[in-house]
């Protein structure tokens, strides 16, 4: 259950800008696995209006460091949560202007964090 936690994560502006630039670049494939500068092993994408408590329960994760994040009430962002062995280490509030994600709410291994644009403009995980 998410509650107040002393080490709250806040959206990393530089990381967010890097992600948004990657998805807006016009490339066929956006590979988030190449993001470096910190240790991470998995990616979790939370869609607008996602209940953090529900995700914690469904995926058996501890997301206390996200606190009462605005993702639960906003429709303008996706929250990308970078995990290091299932523990959140960085977050990025990514604008929906780069397109939606077709696979929110699942844990994606770093080596599989590659996306392609669909005809409708969504970002689809390459499987």
CSV table of C-alpha atoms in Angstrom, one decimal:
chain,number,residue,atom,x,y,z
A,1,UNK,CA,0.0,0.0,0.0
A,2,UNK,CA,1.5,3.3,-1.0
A,3,UNK,CA,1.9,5.7,1.9
A,4,UNK,CA,4.2,8.6,2.8
A,5,UNK,CA,7.8,7.7,2.5
A,6,UNK,CA,10.9,9.7,3.3
A,7,UNK,CA,12.7,9.1,0.0
A,8,UNK,CA,10.0,10.2,-2.5
A,9,UNK,CA,11.0,9.9,-6.2
A,10,UNK,CA,10.3,12.9,-8.4
A,11,UNK,CA,10.2,13.0,-12.1
A,12,UNK,CA,13.7,13.4,-13.6
A,13,UNK,CA,13.5,16.3,-16.0
A,14,UNK,CA,16.6,15.4,-18.0
A,15,UNK,CA,15.5,11.7,-18.3
A,16,UNK,CA,12.0,12.8,-19.3
A,17,UNK,CA,13.4,15.1,-22.1
A,18,UNK,CA,15.7,12.2,-23.3
A,19,UNK,CA,12.7,9.8,-23.5
A,20,UNK,CA,10.4,12.3,-25.2
A,21,UNK,CA,13.1,13.1,-27.8
A,22,UNK,CA,13.6,9.4,-28.5
A,23,UNK,CA,9.9,8.8,-29.2
A,24,UNK,CA,9.6,12.1,-31.2
A,25,UNK,CA,12.7,11.4,-33.3
A,26,UNK,CA,10.8,9.7,-36.1
A,27,UNK,CA,12.9,6.5,-35.8
A,28,UNK,CA,11.2,3.2,-36.4
A,29,UNK,CA,12.4,1.7,-33.1
A,30,UNK,CA,12.8,3.5,-29.8
A,31,UNK,CA,15.1,1.5,-27.6
A,32,UNK,CA,14.8,2.6,-23.9
A,33,UNK,CA,17.2,-0.2,-22.9
A,34,UNK,CA,20.0,2.1,-24.0
A,35,UNK,CA,19.2,4.7,-21.4
A,36,UNK,CA,22.2,4.8,-19.0
A,37,UNK,CA,23.6,6.9,-16.2
A,38,UNK,CA,22.0,4.9,-13.5
A,39,UNK,CA,21.4,1.2,-12.6
A,40,UNK,CA,18.1,-0.3,-13.8
A,41,UNK,CA,16.9,-3.7,-14.8
A,42,UNK,CA,13.2,-3.3,-15.6
A,43,UNK,CA,10.7,-0.7,-16.8
A,44,UNK,CA,7.1,-0.3,-15.6
A,45,UNK,CA,4.8,2.0,-17.6
A,46,UNK,CA,1.8,3.4,-15.8
A,47,UNK,CA,-1.1,4.8,-17.8
A,48,UNK,CA,-3.2,7.9,-16.9
A,49,UNK,CA,-5.5,7.3,-14.0
A,50,UNK,CA,-3.6,4.2,-12.8
A,51,UNK,CA,-4.0,3.3,-9.1
A,52,UNK,CA,-0.6,2.8,-7.7
A,53,UNK,CA,-2.0,0.7,-4.8
A,54,UNK,CA,-3.6,-1.6,-7.4
A,55,UNK,CA,-0.4,-2.0,-9.4
A,56,UNK,CA,1.6,-2.7,-6.2
A,57,UNK,CA,-0.9,-5.5,-5.3
A,58,UNK,CA,-1.1,-7.0,-8.8
A,59,UNK,CA,2.6,-7.0,-9.4
A,60,UNK,CA,3.8,-7.6,-5.8
A,61,UNK,CA,5.9,-4.5,-5.9
A,62,UNK,CA,6.8,-1.9,-3.3
A,63,UNK,CA,6.0,1.5,-4.9
A,64,UNK,CA,6.0,3.5,-1.6
A,65,UNK,CA,8.6,5.8,-3.1
A,66,UNK,CA,6.1,7.0,-5.6
A,67,UNK,CA,3.8,8.3,-2.8
A,68,UNK,CA,0.5,9.8,-3.8
A,69,UNK,CA,1.6,10.4,-7.4
A,70,UNK,CA,-0.6,12.5,-9.6
A,71,UNK,CA,-0.8,9.7,-12.3
A,72,UNK,CA,-3.9,8.6,-10.4
A,73,UNK,CA,-5.6,11.8,-11.4
A,74,UNK,CA,-4.0,13.0,-14.6
A,75,UNK,CA,-4.7,12.2,-18.2
A,76,UNK,CA,-1.8,14.1,-19.7
A,77,UNK,CA,1.1,11.8,-18.8
A,78,UNK,CA,2.4,8.3,-18.7
A,79,UNK,CA,4.6,7.5,-15.7
A,80,UNK,CA,7.7,5.5,-16.6
A,81,UNK,CA,9.1,3.8,-13.5
A,82,UNK,CA,12.6,2.5,-13.8
A,83,UNK,CA,13.3,-0.4,-11.5
A,84,UNK,CA,16.5,-2.0,-10.3
A,85,UNK,CA,15.7,-5.5,-9.3
A,86,UNK,CA,12.0,-4.6,-8.8
A,87,UNK,CA,12.7,-1.4,-6.7
A,88,UNK,CA,11.9,2.0,-8.2
A,89,UNK,CA,15.1,4.1,-8.8
A,90,UNK,CA,13.9,6.8,-11.2
A,91,UNK,CA,10.7,8.1,-12.7
A,92,UNK,CA,9.8,10.1,-15.8
A,93,UNK,CA,6.5,11.8,-16.4
A,94,UNK,CA,6.2,11.5,-20.1
A,95,UNK,CA,3.7,13.6,-22.1
A,96,UNK,CA,1.0,11.8,-23.9
A,97,UNK,CA,1.9,13.9,-26.9
A,98,UNK,CA,4.6,11.3,-27.8
A,99,UNK,CA,1.8,8.7,-28.1
A,100,UNK,CA,0.2,6.3,-25.8
A,101,UNK,CA,1.7,2.9,-24.8
A,102,UNK,CA,0.0,-0.3,-25.7
A,103,UNK,CA,1.3,-2.3,-22.7
A,104,UNK,CA,1.0,-0.3,-19.5
A,105,UNK,CA,1.0,-2.1,-16.2
A,106,UNK,CA,3.5,-4.8,-17.0
A,107,UNK,CA,7.2,-5.2,-16.0
A,108,UNK,CA,9.5,-5.0,-19.0
A,109,UNK,CA,13.1,-6.2,-18.9
A,110,UNK,CA,15.6,-3.6,-19.8
A,111,UNK,CA,16.8,-5.8,-22.8
A,112,UNK,CA,13.2,-5.9,-24.1
A,113,UNK,CA,12.3,-2.2,-23.7
A,114,UNK,CA,12.1,-1.5,-27.4
A,115,UNK,CA,9.1,0.1,-29.0
A,116,UNK,CA,7.7,0.8,-32.5
A,117,UNK,CA,5.1,3.3,-33.5
A,118,UNK,CA,1.8,1.9,-34.7
A,119,UNK,CA,-0.2,3.5,-37.5
A,120,UNK,CA,-2.4,5.1,-34.9
A,121,UNK,CA,0.7,6.7,-33.2
A,122,UNK,CA,0.8,4.5,-30.2
A,123,UNK,CA,4.1,3.1,-28.9
A,124,UNK,CA,4.0,-0.7,-29.0
A,125,UNK,CA,6.4,-3.0,-27.3
A,126,UNK,CA,8.3,-5.1,-29.8
A,127,UNK,CA,7.9,-8.8,-28.7
